[in-house]
Coordinates of C-alpha atoms and ligand atoms in Angstrom, one line a residue:
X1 CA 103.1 122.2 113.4
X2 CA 104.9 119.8 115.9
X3 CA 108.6 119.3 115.1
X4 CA 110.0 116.2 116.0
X5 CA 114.1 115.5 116.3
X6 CA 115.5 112.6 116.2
X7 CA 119.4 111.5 117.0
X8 CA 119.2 109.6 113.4
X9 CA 117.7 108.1 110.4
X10 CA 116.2 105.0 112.0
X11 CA 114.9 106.7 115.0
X12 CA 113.2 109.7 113.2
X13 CA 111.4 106.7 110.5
X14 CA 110.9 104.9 113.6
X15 CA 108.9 107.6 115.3
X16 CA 106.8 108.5 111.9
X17 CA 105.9 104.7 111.7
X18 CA 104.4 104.7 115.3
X19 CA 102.3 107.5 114.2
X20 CA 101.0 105.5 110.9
X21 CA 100.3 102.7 113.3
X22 CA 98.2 104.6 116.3
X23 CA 96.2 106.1 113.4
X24 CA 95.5 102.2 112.0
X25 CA 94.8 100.7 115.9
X26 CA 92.5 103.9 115.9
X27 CA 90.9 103.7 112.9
X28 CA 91.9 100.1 111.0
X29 CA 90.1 101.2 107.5
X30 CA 92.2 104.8 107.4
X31 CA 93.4 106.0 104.0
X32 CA 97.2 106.4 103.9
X33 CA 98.9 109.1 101.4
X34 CA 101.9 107.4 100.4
X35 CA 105.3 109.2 99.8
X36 CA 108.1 107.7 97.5
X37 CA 112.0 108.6 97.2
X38 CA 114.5 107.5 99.9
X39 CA 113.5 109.4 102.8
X40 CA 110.4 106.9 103.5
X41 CA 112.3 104.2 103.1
X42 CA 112.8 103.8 106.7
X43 CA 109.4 104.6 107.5
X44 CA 108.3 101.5 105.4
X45 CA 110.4 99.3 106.4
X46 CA 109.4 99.9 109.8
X47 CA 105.6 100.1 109.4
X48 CA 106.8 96.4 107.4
X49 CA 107.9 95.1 110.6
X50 CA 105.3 96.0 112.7
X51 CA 102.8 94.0 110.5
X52 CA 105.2 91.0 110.8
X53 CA 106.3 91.3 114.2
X54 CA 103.4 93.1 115.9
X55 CA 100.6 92.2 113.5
X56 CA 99.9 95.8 112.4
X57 CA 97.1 95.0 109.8
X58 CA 96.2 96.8 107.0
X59 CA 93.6 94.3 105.7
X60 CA 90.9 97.2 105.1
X61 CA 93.1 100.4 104.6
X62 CA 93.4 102.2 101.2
X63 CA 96.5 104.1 100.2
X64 CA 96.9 106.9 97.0
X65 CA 100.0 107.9 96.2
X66 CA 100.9 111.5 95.6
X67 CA 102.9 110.7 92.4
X68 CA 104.2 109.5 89.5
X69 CA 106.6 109.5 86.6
X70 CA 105.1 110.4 83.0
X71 CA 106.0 108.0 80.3
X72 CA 107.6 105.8 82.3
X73 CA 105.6 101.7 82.7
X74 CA 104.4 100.2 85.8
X75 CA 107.4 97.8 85.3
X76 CA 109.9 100.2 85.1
X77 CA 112.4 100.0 87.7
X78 CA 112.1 104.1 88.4
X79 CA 108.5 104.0 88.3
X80 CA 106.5 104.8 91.7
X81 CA 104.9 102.0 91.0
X82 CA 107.5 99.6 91.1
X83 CA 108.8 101.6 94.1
X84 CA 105.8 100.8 95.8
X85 CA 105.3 97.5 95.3
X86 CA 109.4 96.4 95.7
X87 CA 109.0 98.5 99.2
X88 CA 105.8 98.8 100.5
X89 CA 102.8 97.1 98.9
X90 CA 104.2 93.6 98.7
X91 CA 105.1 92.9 102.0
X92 CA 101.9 94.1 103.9
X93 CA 98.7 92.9 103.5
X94 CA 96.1 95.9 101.8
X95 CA 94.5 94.2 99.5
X96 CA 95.2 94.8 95.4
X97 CA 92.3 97.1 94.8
X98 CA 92.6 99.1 97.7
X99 CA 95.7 101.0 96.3
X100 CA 95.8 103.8 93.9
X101 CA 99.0 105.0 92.2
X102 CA 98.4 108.0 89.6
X103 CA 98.8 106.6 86.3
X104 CA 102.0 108.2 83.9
X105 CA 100.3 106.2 81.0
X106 CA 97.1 107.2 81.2
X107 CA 96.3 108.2 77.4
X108 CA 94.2 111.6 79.1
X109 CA 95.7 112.9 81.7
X110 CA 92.9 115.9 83.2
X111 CA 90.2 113.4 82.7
X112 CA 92.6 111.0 85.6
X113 CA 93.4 113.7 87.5
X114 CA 90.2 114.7 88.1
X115 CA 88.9 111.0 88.5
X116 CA 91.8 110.3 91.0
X117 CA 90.8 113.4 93.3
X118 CA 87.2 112.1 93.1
X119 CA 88.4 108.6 94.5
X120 CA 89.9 110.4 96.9
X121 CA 86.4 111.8 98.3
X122 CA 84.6 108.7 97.4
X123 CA 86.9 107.3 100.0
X124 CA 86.2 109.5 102.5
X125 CA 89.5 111.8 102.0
X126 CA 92.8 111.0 103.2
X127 CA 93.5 110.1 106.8
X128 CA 97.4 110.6 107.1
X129 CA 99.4 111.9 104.2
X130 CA 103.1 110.5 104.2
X131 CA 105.5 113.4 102.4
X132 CA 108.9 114.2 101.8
X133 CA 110.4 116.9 101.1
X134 CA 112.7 118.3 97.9
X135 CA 116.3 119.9 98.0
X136 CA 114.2 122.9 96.6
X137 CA 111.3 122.9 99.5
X138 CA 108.5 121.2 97.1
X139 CA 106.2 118.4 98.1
X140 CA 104.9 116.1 96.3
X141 CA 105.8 117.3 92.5
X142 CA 104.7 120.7 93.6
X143 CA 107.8 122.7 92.4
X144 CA 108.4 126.1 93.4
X145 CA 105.3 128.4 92.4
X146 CA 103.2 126.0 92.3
X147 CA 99.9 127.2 93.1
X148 CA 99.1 126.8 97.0
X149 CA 95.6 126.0 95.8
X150 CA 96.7 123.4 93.2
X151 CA 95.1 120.4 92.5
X152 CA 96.2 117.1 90.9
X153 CA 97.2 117.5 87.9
X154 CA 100.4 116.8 85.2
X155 CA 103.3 118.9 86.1
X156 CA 106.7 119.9 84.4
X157 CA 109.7 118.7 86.5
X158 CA 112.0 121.9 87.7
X159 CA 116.0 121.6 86.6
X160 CA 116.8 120.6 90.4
X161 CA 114.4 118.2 90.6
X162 CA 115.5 116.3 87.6
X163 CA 119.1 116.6 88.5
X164 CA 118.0 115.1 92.2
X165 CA 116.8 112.3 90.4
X166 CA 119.4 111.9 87.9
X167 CA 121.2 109.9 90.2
X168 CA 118.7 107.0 89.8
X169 CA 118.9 106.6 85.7
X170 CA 121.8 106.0 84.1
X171 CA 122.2 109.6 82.9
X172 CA 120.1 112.7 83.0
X173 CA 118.7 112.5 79.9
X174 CA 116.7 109.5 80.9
X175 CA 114.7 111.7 83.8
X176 CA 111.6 111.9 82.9
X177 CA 110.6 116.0 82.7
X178 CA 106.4 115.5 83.4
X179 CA 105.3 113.8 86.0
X180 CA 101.8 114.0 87.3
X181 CA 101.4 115.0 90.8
X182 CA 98.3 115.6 93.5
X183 CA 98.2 119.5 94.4
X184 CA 99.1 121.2 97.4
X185 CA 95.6 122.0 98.0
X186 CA 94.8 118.4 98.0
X187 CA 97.7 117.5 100.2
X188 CA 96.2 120.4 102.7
X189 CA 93.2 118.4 103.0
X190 CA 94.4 115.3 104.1
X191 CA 93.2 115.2 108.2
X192 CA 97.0 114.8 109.5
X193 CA 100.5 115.5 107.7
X194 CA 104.1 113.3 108.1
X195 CA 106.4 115.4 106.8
X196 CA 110.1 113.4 106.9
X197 CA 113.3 114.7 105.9
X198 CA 116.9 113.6 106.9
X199 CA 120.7 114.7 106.2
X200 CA 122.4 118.3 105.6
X201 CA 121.0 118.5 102.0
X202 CA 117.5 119.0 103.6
X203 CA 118.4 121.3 106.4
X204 CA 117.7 124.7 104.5
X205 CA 114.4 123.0 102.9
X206 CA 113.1 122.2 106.3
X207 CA 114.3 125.6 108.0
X208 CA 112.6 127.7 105.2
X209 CA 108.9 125.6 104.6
X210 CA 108.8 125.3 108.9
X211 CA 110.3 128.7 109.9
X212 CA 110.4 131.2 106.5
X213 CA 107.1 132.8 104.9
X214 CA 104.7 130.8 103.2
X215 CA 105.2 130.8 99.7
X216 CA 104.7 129.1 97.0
X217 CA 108.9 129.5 96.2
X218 CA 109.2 126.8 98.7
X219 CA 105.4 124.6 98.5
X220 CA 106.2 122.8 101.4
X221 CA 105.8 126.6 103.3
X222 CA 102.1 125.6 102.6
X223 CA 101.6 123.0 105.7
X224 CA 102.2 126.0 108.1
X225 CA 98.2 126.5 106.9
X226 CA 97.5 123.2 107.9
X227 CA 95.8 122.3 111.7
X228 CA 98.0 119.1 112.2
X229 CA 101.1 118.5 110.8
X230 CA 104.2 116.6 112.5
X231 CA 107.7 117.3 110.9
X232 CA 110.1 114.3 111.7
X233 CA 113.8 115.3 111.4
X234 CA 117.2 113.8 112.0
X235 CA 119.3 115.9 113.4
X236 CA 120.9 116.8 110.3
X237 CA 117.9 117.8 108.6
X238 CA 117.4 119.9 111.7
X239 CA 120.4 121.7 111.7
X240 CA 119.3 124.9 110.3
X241 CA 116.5 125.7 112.8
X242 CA 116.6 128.9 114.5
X243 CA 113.8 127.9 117.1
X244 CA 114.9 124.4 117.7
X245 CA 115.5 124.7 121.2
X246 CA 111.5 125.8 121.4
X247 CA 110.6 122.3 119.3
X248 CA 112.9 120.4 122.0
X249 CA 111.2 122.5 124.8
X250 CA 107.3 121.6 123.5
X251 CA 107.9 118.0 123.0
X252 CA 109.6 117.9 126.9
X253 CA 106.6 119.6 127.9
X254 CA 103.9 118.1 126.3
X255 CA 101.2 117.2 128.7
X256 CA 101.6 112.9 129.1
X257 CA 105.2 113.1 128.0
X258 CA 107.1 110.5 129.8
X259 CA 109.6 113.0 132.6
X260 CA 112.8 112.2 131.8
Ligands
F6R301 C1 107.9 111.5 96.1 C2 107.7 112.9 96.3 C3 108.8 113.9 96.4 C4 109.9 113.4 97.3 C5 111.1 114.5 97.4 C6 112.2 114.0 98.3 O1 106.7 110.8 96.0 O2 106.6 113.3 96.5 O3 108.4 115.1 96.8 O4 109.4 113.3 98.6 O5 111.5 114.7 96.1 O6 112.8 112.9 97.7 P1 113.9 112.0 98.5 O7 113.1 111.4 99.7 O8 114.3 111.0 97.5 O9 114.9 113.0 98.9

């Protein structure tokens, strides 16, 4: 795992988008795993300027997103897919059918699930998965005990998680409680990870899933298992880390790095 620090918001989205984009110059049909919530928000908004600024092209790259509300319409202003089209999808250029957003309407759900994880091979697997993290240490909709081996599948939301949320209905009771999520073991197979997480209400998150056992009490504990992971942090977020002088020394030392 490679922890990254960043002085603030911008710069830590700023750093993850570069990523996104060295992966596309590399590899111009990648598949992207797409987060929502706010901490991407940056991220996007960044990766948005580099295709209008910088001609970043996503003409022939495919994105799945790792989840979505159950019940709730593609229209609805909460859904992930509204998210992702008011943020994301409509101001770059991957084209209409290359995206895939599980489905919260879908009339059988483990028939989807299992049809979404197959589009995800068909397509040759993910490339980079974008992810936050919860106030609880899940990923995804992977709440805590969530199987470390989990697949996609429909999953019932945790009190914290709902509450979290609450704050974009107009009152709890609106939240939806299901939502259907890929697993941790399909997040773990995605080539390379972008973990992002900013402010104090993330700090013990982040210090347990990078520095705490892994456990399936905190599923983002799992990406210690996985080969290539970056963890982009604002200093905030950061400020629980017992080893983060170590993180600040690796990324000085890091053969290439520019000597300061
Ligand atoms: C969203 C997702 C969730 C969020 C997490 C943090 O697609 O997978 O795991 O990443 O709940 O949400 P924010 O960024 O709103 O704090």
């Amino acid at each position: 795992m490679e922890v990254i620090i960043k002085p603030d918001y911008q710069q830590m989205s700023a750093a993850a988008a570069r990523q996104i984009a060295d992966v596309l110059n590399r590899k111009p049909n990648a598949v992207l795993g797409m987060a929502t919530g706010s901490t991407p928000l940056g991220l996007y908004r960044e990766l948005v300027r580099l295709h209008r600024e910088e001609s970043l092209d996503f003409s022939q790259v495919t994105t799945f997103n790792l989840d979505e509300y159950v019940g709730l319409p593609v229209t609805h202003e909460q859904s992930y897919h509204y998210f992702m089209h008011e943020n994301f999808f409509k101001h770059v250029n991957i084209p209409r059918q290359n995206i895939y957003i599980p489905s919260g309407t879908t009339s059988n759900f483990p028939s989807f699930c299992q049809w979404y994880e197959q589009r995800i091979q068909d397509c040759g697997g993910i490339d980079v998965q974008i992810l936050g993290i919860g106030s609880d240490g899940h990923i995804a909709f992977n709440e805590p005990t969530s199987s470390l081996s989990s697949r996609t599948r429909l999953k019932t939301l945790a009190k914290p998680t709902i509450e979290d949320n609450a704050r974009f209905f107009d009152n709890k009771e609106q939240v939806p409680i299901y939502a259907i999520t890929m697993g941790v073991g399909t997040i773990l197979e995605a080539d390379e990870i972008v973990l992002l997480a900013n402010g104090k209400n993330k700090a013990k998150a982040i210090a347990a899933a990078i520095e705490g056992p892994v456990t399936s009490m905190i599923t983002a504990s799992a990406l210690q298992l996985h080969p290539d992971t970056r963890v982009y942090l604002d200093e905030d977020a950061a400020g629980q880390l017992q080893m983060r002088e170590y993180y600040d020394w690796v990324l000085k030392m890091k053969p290439g790095a520019p000597k300061a």
